[in-house]
Amino acid sequence: MALRFYNTMARKKEVFKPQKGKRVSMYVCGITPYDASHLGHARCYITWDVLRRYLEFSGYQVTFIQNITDIDDKIIRRAHEQHLDPKTLSKKFSDQFESELARLRIKPADQYPKVTENIPAIISMIQQIIQHGMAYEQDGDVYFEVKKFKAYGTLSRQNLNDLIQGKRVEHGEKKRHPEDFALWKQAKPGEPFWKSPWGNGRPGWHIECSAMSTKYLGNQFDIHAGGQDLIFPHHENEIAQSEAASQKKPFVRYWLHNGFVTVEKDKMAKSAGNFMTIHEALQIHSPQSIRYFILSTHYRHPLDYSEKALEQSKRSLESIYNAIDRLEKTMKKQTVNADSLNGPVEMRLQAFIHAMDDDLNTPLAIAALFQLRDYAFQQLEAFQKTKTSDTLLSLYEAHRTLVQLMDVLGLQQQTKTKASVSKEIKEQIEARERARKNKDFKKADAIRNELLQKGVVLEDTPEGIQWRSDS
Ligand SMILES: [Zn+2]
C-alpha cells in the first residue's frame, strides 16, 4: 500500500505524491506566544513531528517551516496588562515554547520565521493581491475582497451566501462587505507599527502564513498542517491570499488537520480555562509518556485527557523499554553479523509501515511495536535455552527494529549509565540489592520507592536488575 493521507480539501484519503520526487515541503501554523502553551499545542506539534519523522523514515527529504506570530491583538493586550513591551512578552513565551518542544523530542523546524522579521514579504504579497484586483485599501486598512475569489469556502465546505447571511458591516468597521478580512491594519495609538504604502500599521493575522510559507517553500508546496480549528477562517483565508497573489493553484497539495484535546469531552482551550500547560504536564510525566499518550489515539480523533490514560501510557512504554533493555543486556556478551531482516521481524516491521502509511495510524503502529516486543521475548527465552546463533540473530534484528521504530515515533528512551548518576543513588541501588539478597523485601521495596521519587526506575528481570532515569 502506498502512503496515504486524509486531505481535508478532498475529504478523503489520497495517495501522497509530492511535487518533486522525494523532496517534501511542509508548513505548520505555529503559536501566538502570549501565554504558556498547553497540551492541545503539544498534540498538534507532536503529531506533525511524527509525520515529518515518518516521511524521513520513508526516504523523503523534508523541508519543515513553522511560523511564530510574534505580534497580534492578544500579545498587545496581554503586554499592556502586564506593563511589558509586546516584544518582550512574545519572546518570553516563544523561548519557553522552544525549550518545551525540545523536551518533547520534537525535531526543530528548518526555519521559525517571525512576523516582525518578515514585514517586507508581507507588504509585497498584499501589493500583489491589490494588483490582481482582489484587495482594496480603505482609509489606512487593506481588505481582501472575498467575493472576488471564486473558490472561497472550498476547504471548509461552506457557501459564501451562507457565510454572509445575516451579517453586515458593523458601525466603525471600514470594510466594504461583511465577509472581507483585513490584510493590513492601520496602527492604533500606542501600538507597534511598521511603515507601508498604506501608512503606519501592522499585518492582519492570516497574511503572515501565506507570505512566510511561500517565501520559504515556493508558491505551491506539498503539506500544510495545523489544528482543525484553523480550517476556517485561517486556512481558507490563506488559500485565498496565496492563490490571489501568485495566480497559481493549488497553493497546497495536502491539507492535514489534527483533532482537539478534550477534558471530559470538552475542548481544552485557554478560553475554557480547563487546560493543562505543557510545563505542568512535564512536571508530572516524562516527555515520552506524553508522546505515547498523544500517539495512542489517531490524530484526527478527539483525544480525551486523563491522568489515568497517562499512567497507562507510562506502563505501556515501560514494557517496551524493559524489552529493549533485556535484549541489550543479553546481546552485550555476543557478537552478531547481520544486515538482513528475518521473516518474523520483517512481518512486524511491515505491519508498522502499513499502519503508518494509512494516514498515520499511530495506534495500530504501536500495536505492531507490541507484537515485535512479544516476538523479542520469545526469542530471548529461546536463546537462553538453546544459545543458537539463529536465535541470537533474531534477537539482534528484533532489537534493532524496535529501537528504530521507537525513534520514528520519538519514543526512544533516555538511558543514563550508572556512572552518570550520583554516588548516593548508586549506593541506594546497591543497598536495595543487598536487602533483596537478605530477603528483606520490605526494605527493598522502600528503597525502590524512594528511588522512584527521584525518577530512577528499577526493574527486576531474569538477567538481573535493570534501571534507568525517567527524566
Ligand atoms: Zn497559519
GROMACS .gro file of C-alpha atoms in nm, residues 68-428:
model
  361
   68ILE     CA    1   0.576   3.236   1.513
   69THR     CA    2   0.305   3.502   1.535
   70ASP     CA    3   0.506   3.743   1.744
   71ILE     CA    4   0.270   4.037   1.705
   72ASP     CA    5  -0.109   4.033   1.723
   73ASP     CA    6  -0.403   4.170   1.924
   74LYS     CA    7  -0.369   3.915   2.204
   75ILE     CA    8   0.001   3.986   2.250
   76ILE     CA    9  -0.056   4.361   2.254
   77ARG     CA   10  -0.341   4.328   2.505
   78ARG     CA   11  -0.154   4.092   2.738
   79ALA     CA   12   0.164   4.301   2.720
   80HIS     CA   13  -0.035   4.609   2.808
   81GLU     CA   14  -0.192   4.432   3.110
   82GLN     CA   15   0.149   4.323   3.233
   83HIS     CA   16   0.316   4.657   3.158
   84LEU     CA   17   0.555   4.485   2.920
   85ASP     CA   18   0.676   4.563   2.574
   86PRO     CA   19   0.492   4.324   2.328
   87LYS     CA   20   0.829   4.206   2.200
   88THR     CA   21   0.948   4.113   2.550
   89LEU     CA   22   0.626   3.925   2.621
   90SER     CA   23   0.627   3.728   2.295
   91LYS     CA   24   0.996   3.646   2.333
   92LYS     CA   25   0.941   3.511   2.683
   93PHE     CA   26   0.667   3.270   2.571
   94SER     CA   27   0.830   3.171   2.242
   95ASP     CA   28   1.155   3.088   2.427
   96GLN     CA   29   0.958   2.880   2.674
   97PHE     CA   30   0.779   2.706   2.388
   98GLU     CA   31   1.106   2.633   2.211
   99SER     CA   32   1.251   2.461   2.515
  100GLU     CA   33   0.928   2.263   2.563
  101LEU     CA   34   0.943   2.146   2.201
  102ALA     CA   35   1.295   2.023   2.265
  103ARG     CA   36   1.193   1.843   2.585
  104LEU     CA   37   0.904   1.678   2.400
  105ARG     CA   38   1.160   1.547   2.146
  106ILE     CA   39   1.009   1.748   1.864
  107LYS     CA   40   1.270   1.788   1.594
  108PRO     CA   41   1.337   2.154   1.522
  109ALA     CA   42   1.188   2.309   1.208
  110ASP     CA   43   1.426   2.427   0.936
  111GLN     CA   44   1.308   2.782   1.000
  112TYR     CA   45   1.085   2.955   1.255
  113PRO     CA   46   1.001   3.276   1.069
  114LYS     CA   47   0.854   3.558   1.276
  115VAL     CA   48   0.602   3.814   1.156
  116THR     CA   49   0.809   4.109   1.278
  117GLU     CA   50   1.106   3.987   1.074
  118ASN     CA   51   0.903   3.937   0.755
  119ILE     CA   52   0.714   4.264   0.710
  120PRO     CA   53   0.861   4.338   0.362
  121ALA     CA   54   0.750   3.997   0.227
  122ILE     CA   55   0.404   4.053   0.376
  123ILE     CA   56   0.372   4.402   0.224
  124SER     CA   57   0.482   4.279  -0.116
  125MET     CA   58   0.225   3.999  -0.109
  126ILE     CA   59  -0.052   4.244  -0.019
  127GLN     CA   60   0.057   4.463  -0.311
  128GLN     CA   61   0.030   4.165  -0.548
  129ILE     CA   62  -0.321   4.088  -0.426
  130ILE     CA   63  -0.423   4.451  -0.480
  131GLN     CA   64  -0.269   4.444  -0.829
  132HIS     CA   65  -0.472   4.136  -0.912
  133GLY     CA   66  -0.789   4.319  -0.812
  134MET     CA   67  -0.875   4.110  -0.506
  135ALA     CA   68  -0.798   4.352  -0.227
  136TYR     CA   69  -0.867   4.720  -0.163
  137GLU     CA   70  -0.735   4.991   0.060
  138GLN     CA   71  -0.975   5.178   0.282
  139ASP     CA   72  -0.851   5.459   0.499
  140GLY     CA   73  -0.519   5.301   0.602
  141ASP     CA   74  -0.653   4.944   0.620
  142VAL     CA   75  -0.632   4.687   0.341
  143TYR     CA   76  -0.901   4.418   0.299
  144PHE     CA   77  -0.928   4.104   0.094
  145GLU     CA   78  -1.243   4.115  -0.116
  146VAL     CA   79  -1.376   3.766  -0.061
  147LYS     CA   80  -1.640   3.781  -0.335
  148LYS     CA   81  -1.365   3.817  -0.596
  149PHE     CA   82  -1.215   3.482  -0.504
  150LYS     CA   83  -1.446   3.227  -0.658
  151ALA     CA   84  -1.311   2.923  -0.473
  152TYR     CA   85  -1.366   3.077  -0.127
  153GLY     CA   86  -1.518   2.824   0.109
  154THR     CA   87  -1.388   2.514  -0.072
  155LEU     CA   88  -1.164   2.390   0.210
  156SER     CA   89  -1.423   2.439   0.484
  157ARG     CA   90  -1.711   2.332   0.255
  158GLN     CA   91  -1.903   2.650   0.305
  159ASN     CA   92  -2.103   2.852   0.065
  160LEU     CA   93  -2.033   3.224   0.055
  161ASN     CA   94  -2.405   3.308   0.067
  162ASP     CA   95  -2.445   3.103   0.385
  163LEU     CA   96  -2.140   3.265   0.534
  164ILE     CA   97  -2.268   3.617   0.487
  165GLN     CA   98  -2.627   3.551   0.573
  166GLY     CA   99  -2.743   3.787   0.843
  167LYS     CA  100  -2.402   3.955   0.860
  168ARG     CA  101  -2.343   4.320   0.799
  169VAL     CA  102  -2.059   4.564   0.823
  170GLU     CA  103  -2.066   4.686   1.183
  171HIS     CA  104  -2.060   5.050   1.270
  172GLY     CA  105  -1.700   5.171   1.286
  173GLU     CA  106  -1.569   4.899   1.053
  174LYS     CA  107  -1.401   5.014   0.736
  175LYS     CA  108  -1.452   4.709   0.514
  176ARG     CA  109  -1.696   4.715   0.224
  177HIS     CA  110  -1.852   4.372   0.278
  178PRO     CA  111  -1.902   4.175   0.598
  179GLU     CA  112  -1.709   3.873   0.467
  180ASP     CA  113  -1.396   4.070   0.378
  181PHE     CA  114  -1.097   4.029   0.607
  182ALA     CA  115  -0.803   4.252   0.695
  183LEU     CA  116  -0.464   4.209   0.530
  184TRP     CA  117  -0.323   4.525   0.686
  185LYS     CA  118  -0.450   4.725   0.982
  186GLN     CA  119  -0.383   5.089   1.046
  187ALA     CA  120  -0.193   5.143   1.372
  188LYS     CA  121  -0.397   5.248   1.673
  189PRO     CA  122  -0.236   5.494   1.913
  190GLY     CA  123   0.027   5.329   2.132
  191GLU     CA  124   0.051   5.011   1.921
  192PRO     CA  125   0.365   4.885   1.750
  193PHE     CA  126   0.362   4.968   1.378
  194TRP     CA  127   0.557   4.941   1.054
  195LYS     CA  128   0.569   5.177   0.758
  196SER     CA  129   0.377   5.066   0.449
  197PRO     CA  130   0.240   5.212   0.124
  198TRP     CA  131  -0.090   5.248   0.316
  199GLY     CA  132   0.057   5.429   0.614
  200ASN     CA  133   0.175   5.305   0.950
  201GLY     CA  134   0.020   4.977   1.058
  202ARG     CA  135   0.067   4.605   1.102
  203PRO     CA  136  -0.036   4.289   0.918
  204GLY     CA  137  -0.364   4.106   0.975
  205TRP     CA  138  -0.321   3.757   1.116
  206HIS     CA  139  -0.384   3.538   0.808
  207ILE     CA  140  -0.147   3.705   0.564
  208GLU     CA  141   0.166   3.611   0.757
  209CYS     CA  142   0.124   3.238   0.692
  210SER     CA  143   0.071   3.295   0.319
  211ALA     CA  144   0.374   3.523   0.298
  212MET     CA  145   0.608   3.313   0.511
  213SER     CA  146   0.514   2.970   0.375
  214THR     CA  147   0.559   3.078   0.014
  215LYS     CA  148   0.877   3.270   0.096
  216TYR     CA  149   1.045   2.950   0.214
  217LEU     CA  150   0.860   2.681   0.020
  218GLY     CA  151   0.754   2.847  -0.306
  219ASN     CA  152   0.410   2.946  -0.436
  220GLN     CA  153   0.295   2.586  -0.430
  221PHE     CA  154   0.401   2.327  -0.179
  222ASP     CA  155   0.315   1.980  -0.055
  223ILE     CA  156   0.177   1.971   0.300
  224HIS     CA  157   0.010   2.233   0.516
  225ALA     CA  158  -0.085   2.110   0.860
  226GLY     CA  159  -0.241   2.251   1.174
  227GLY     CA  160  -0.517   2.208   1.427
  228GLN     CA  161  -0.868   2.157   1.289
  229ASP     CA  162  -0.983   2.482   1.449
  230LEU     CA  163  -0.772   2.661   1.186
  231ILE     CA  164  -0.964   2.527   0.885
  232PHE     CA  165  -1.195   2.826   0.895
  233PRO     CA  166  -1.126   3.107   0.858
  234HIS     CA  167  -0.747   3.090   0.883
  235HIS     CA  168  -0.664   2.825   0.624
  236GLU     CA  169  -0.949   2.928   0.397
  237ASN     CA  170  -0.805   3.279   0.400
  238GLU     CA  171  -0.452   3.154   0.343
  239ILE     CA  172  -0.566   2.981   0.023
  240ALA     CA  173  -0.749   3.293  -0.097
  241GLN     CA  174  -0.450   3.521  -0.030
  242SER     CA  175  -0.183   3.291  -0.170
  243GLU     CA  176  -0.367   3.198  -0.487
  244ALA     CA  177  -0.478   3.559  -0.544
  245ALA     CA  178  -0.116   3.676  -0.514
  246SER     CA  179   0.055   3.404  -0.719
  247GLN     CA  180  -0.233   3.323  -0.955
  248LYS     CA  181  -0.128   2.959  -0.914
  249LYS     CA  182  -0.344   2.669  -0.799
  250PRO     CA  183  -0.333   2.478  -0.577
  251PHE     CA  184  -0.142   2.669  -0.311
  252VAL     CA  185  -0.116   2.345  -0.111
  253ARG     CA  186  -0.149   1.985  -0.230
  254TYR     CA  187  -0.239   1.819   0.103
  255TRP     CA  188  -0.420   1.985   0.391
  256LEU     CA  189  -0.385   1.787   0.715
  257HIS     CA  190  -0.564   1.871   1.039
  258ASN     CA  191  -0.539   1.721   1.386
  259GLY     CA  192  -0.826   1.690   1.633
  260PHE     CA  193  -0.873   1.859   1.968
  261VAL     CA  194  -0.763   1.754   2.312
  262THR     CA  195  -1.068   1.730   2.533
  263VAL     CA  196  -1.112   1.713   2.908
  264GLU     CA  197  -1.417   1.511   2.993
  265LYS     CA  198  -1.528   1.569   2.632
  266ASP     CA  199  -1.492   1.950   2.636
  267LYS     CA  200  -1.229   2.107   2.416
  268MET     CA  201  -0.916   2.201   2.607
  269ALA     CA  202  -0.869   2.571   2.547
  270LYS     CA  203  -0.729   2.876   2.716
  271SER     CA  204  -1.067   3.045   2.685
  272ALA     CA  205  -1.241   2.749   2.857
  273GLY     CA  206  -0.989   2.759   3.142
  274ASN     CA  207  -0.968   2.378   3.153
  275PHE     CA  208  -0.622   2.339   3.013
  276MET     CA  209  -0.305   2.183   3.140
  277THR     CA  210   0.008   2.358   3.025
  278ILE     CA  211   0.298   2.166   2.873
  279HIS     CA  212   0.509   2.294   3.159
  280GLU     CA  213   0.271   2.143   3.417
  281ALA     CA  214   0.243   1.815   3.228
  282LEU     CA  215   0.621   1.783   3.211
  283GLN     CA  216   0.646   1.822   3.585
  284ILE     CA  217   0.437   1.511   3.641
  285HIS     CA  218   0.507   1.299   3.334
  286SER     CA  219   0.804   1.205   3.123
  287PRO     CA  220   0.813   1.354   2.771
  288GLN     CA  221   0.787   1.002   2.629
  289SER     CA  222   0.472   0.925   2.831
  290ILE     CA  223   0.312   1.243   2.696
  291ARG     CA  224   0.409   1.149   2.341
  292TYR     CA  225   0.285   0.795   2.384
  293PHE     CA  226  -0.045   0.917   2.527
  294ILE     CA  227  -0.093   1.151   2.231
  295LEU     CA  228   0.003   0.889   1.972
  296SER     CA  229  -0.218   0.621   2.120
  297THR     CA  230  -0.520   0.792   1.960
  298HIS     CA  231  -0.542   0.855   1.586
  299TYR     CA  232  -0.454   1.218   1.516
  300ARG     CA  233  -0.789   1.308   1.360
  301HIS     CA  234  -0.995   1.182   1.655
  302PRO     CA  235  -1.057   1.378   1.973
  303LEU     CA  236  -0.809   1.287   2.245
  304ASP     CA  237  -0.953   1.282   2.596
  305TYR     CA  238  -0.705   1.382   2.861
  306SER     CA  239  -0.698   1.197   3.191
  307GLU     CA  240  -0.431   1.114   3.446
  308LYS     CA  241  -0.535   0.751   3.422
  309ALA     CA  242  -0.464   0.742   3.048
  310LEU     CA  243  -0.123   0.899   3.108
  311GLU     CA  244  -0.041   0.645   3.376
  312GLN     CA  245  -0.141   0.367   3.140
  313SER     CA  246   0.084   0.519   2.870
  314LYS     CA  247   0.371   0.517   3.113
  315ARG     CA  248   0.324   0.149   3.195
  316SER     CA  249   0.293   0.051   2.829
  317LEU     CA  250   0.613   0.234   2.744
  318GLU     CA  251   0.792   0.076   3.037
  319SER     CA  252   0.717  -0.266   2.900
  320ILE     CA  253   0.879  -0.183   2.566
  321TYR     CA  254   1.180  -0.023   2.736
  322ASN     CA  255   1.209  -0.328   2.951
  323ALA     CA  256   1.223  -0.548   2.640
  324ILE     CA  257   1.489  -0.328   2.480
  325ASP     CA  258   1.698  -0.330   2.798
  326ARG     CA  259   1.680  -0.705   2.834
  327LEU     CA  260   1.774  -0.759   2.472
  328GLU     CA  261   2.069  -0.526   2.511
  329LYS     CA  262   2.188  -0.695   2.822
  330THR     CA  263   2.173  -1.039   2.662
  331MET     CA  264   2.337  -0.931   2.340
  332LYS     CA  265   2.615  -0.740   2.511
  333LYS     CA  266   2.824  -1.051   2.552
  334GLN     CA  267   2.770  -1.172   2.194
  335THR     CA  268   2.888  -1.067   1.852
  336VAL     CA  269   2.648  -1.071   1.564
  337ASN     CA  270   2.697  -1.006   1.196
  338ALA     CA  271   2.374  -0.938   1.018
  339ASP     CA  272   2.211  -0.685   0.796
  340SER     CA  273   1.909  -0.857   0.652
  341LEU     CA  274   1.587  -0.895   0.845
  342ASN     CA  275   1.444  -1.238   0.908
  343GLY     CA  276   1.083  -1.321   0.829
  344PRO     CA  277   0.914  -1.269   1.167
  345VAL     CA  278   1.077  -0.930   1.227
  346GLU     CA  279   1.013  -0.817   0.873
  347MET     CA  280   0.645  -0.911   0.910
  348ARG     CA  281   0.608  -0.688   1.218
  349LEU     CA  282   0.802  -0.408   1.056
  350GLN     CA  283   0.565  -0.425   0.759
  351ALA     CA  284   0.267  -0.411   0.996
  352PHE     CA  285   0.407  -0.090   1.141
  353ILE     CA  286   0.466   0.060   0.795
  354HIS     CA  287   0.123  -0.048   0.677
  355ALA     CA  288  -0.039   0.130   0.973
  356MET     CA  289   0.162   0.448   0.931
  357ASP     CA  290   0.110   0.454   0.554
  358ASP     CA  291  -0.263   0.454   0.619
  359ASP     CA  292  -0.298   0.818   0.723
  360LEU     CA  293  -0.052   0.787   1.014
  361ASN     CA  294  -0.244   0.530   1.211
  362THR     CA  295  -0.024   0.551   1.521
  363PRO     CA  296  -0.246   0.335   1.748
  364LEU     CA  297  -0.210   0.045   1.503
  365ALA     CA  298   0.160   0.117   1.459
  366ILE     CA  299   0.201   0.094   1.838
  367ALA     CA  300   0.017  -0.239   1.833
  368ALA     CA  301   0.278  -0.361   1.581
  369LEU     CA  302   0.551  -0.250   1.822
  370PHE     CA  303   0.397  -0.466   2.094
  371GLN     CA  304   0.391  -0.764   1.860
  372LEU     CA  305   0.756  -0.708   1.796
  373ARG     CA  306   0.820  -0.688   2.169
  374ASP     CA  307   0.638  -1.018   2.224
  375TYR     CA  308   0.841  -1.180   1.950
  376ALA     CA  309   1.160  -1.044   2.106
  377PHE     CA  310   1.066  -1.203   2.440
  378GLN     CA  311   1.001  -1.539   2.276
  379GLN     CA  312   1.339  -1.527   2.108
  380LEU     CA  313   1.504  -1.420   2.429
  381GLU     CA  314   1.369  -1.724   2.608
  382ALA     CA  315   1.467  -1.949   2.320
  383PHE     CA  316   1.818  -1.807   2.319
  384GLN     CA  317   1.859  -1.854   2.691
  385LYS     CA  318   1.773  -2.221   2.645
  386THR     CA  319   1.945  -2.306   2.318
  387LYS     CA  320   2.216  -2.040   2.268
  388THR     CA  321   2.197  -2.096   1.892
  389SER     CA  322   2.329  -1.835   1.650
  390ASP     CA  323   1.992  -1.825   1.473
  391THR     CA  324   1.806  -1.710   1.781
  392LEU     CA  325   2.083  -1.463   1.857
  393LEU     CA  326   2.036  -1.317   1.510
  394SER     CA  327   1.662  -1.288   1.574
  395LEU     CA  328   1.733  -1.104   1.898
  396TYR     CA  329   1.965  -0.868   1.722
  397GLU     CA  330   1.714  -0.792   1.448
  398ALA     CA  331   1.421  -0.755   1.684
  399HIS     CA  332   1.623  -0.514   1.895
  400ARG     CA  333   1.746  -0.307   1.602
  401THR     CA  334   1.396  -0.278   1.455
  402LEU     CA  335   1.233  -0.199   1.789
  403VAL     CA  336   1.479   0.084   1.854
  404GLN     CA  337   1.441   0.218   1.502
  405LEU     CA  338   1.060   0.224   1.514
  406MET     CA  339   1.053   0.378   1.860
  407ASP     CA  340   1.264   0.654   1.711
  408VAL     CA  341   1.013   0.709   1.427
  409LEU     CA  342   0.756   0.788   1.697
  410GLY     CA  343   1.008   0.988   1.900
  411LEU     CA  344   0.967   0.745   2.191
  412GLN     CA  345   1.325   0.632   2.237
  413GLN     CA  346   1.427   0.610   2.598
  414GLN     CA  347   1.685   0.824   2.761
  415THR     CA  348   1.915   0.591   2.944
  416LYS     CA  349   2.169   0.707   3.192
  417THR     CA  350   2.460   0.484   3.271
  418LYS     CA  351   2.540   0.407   3.630
  419ALA     CA  352   2.849   0.623   3.600
  420SER     CA  353   2.639   0.932   3.529
  421VAL     CA  354   2.424   0.915   3.842
  422SER     CA  355   2.514   1.045   4.180
  423LYS     CA  356   2.707   0.835   4.428
  424GLU     CA  357   2.408   0.848   4.659
  425ILE     CA  358   2.176   0.684   4.405
  426LYS     CA  359   2.436   0.420   4.323
  427GLU     CA  360   2.461   0.336   4.693
  428GLN     CA  361   2.083   0.312   4.720
   0.00000   0.00000   0.00000
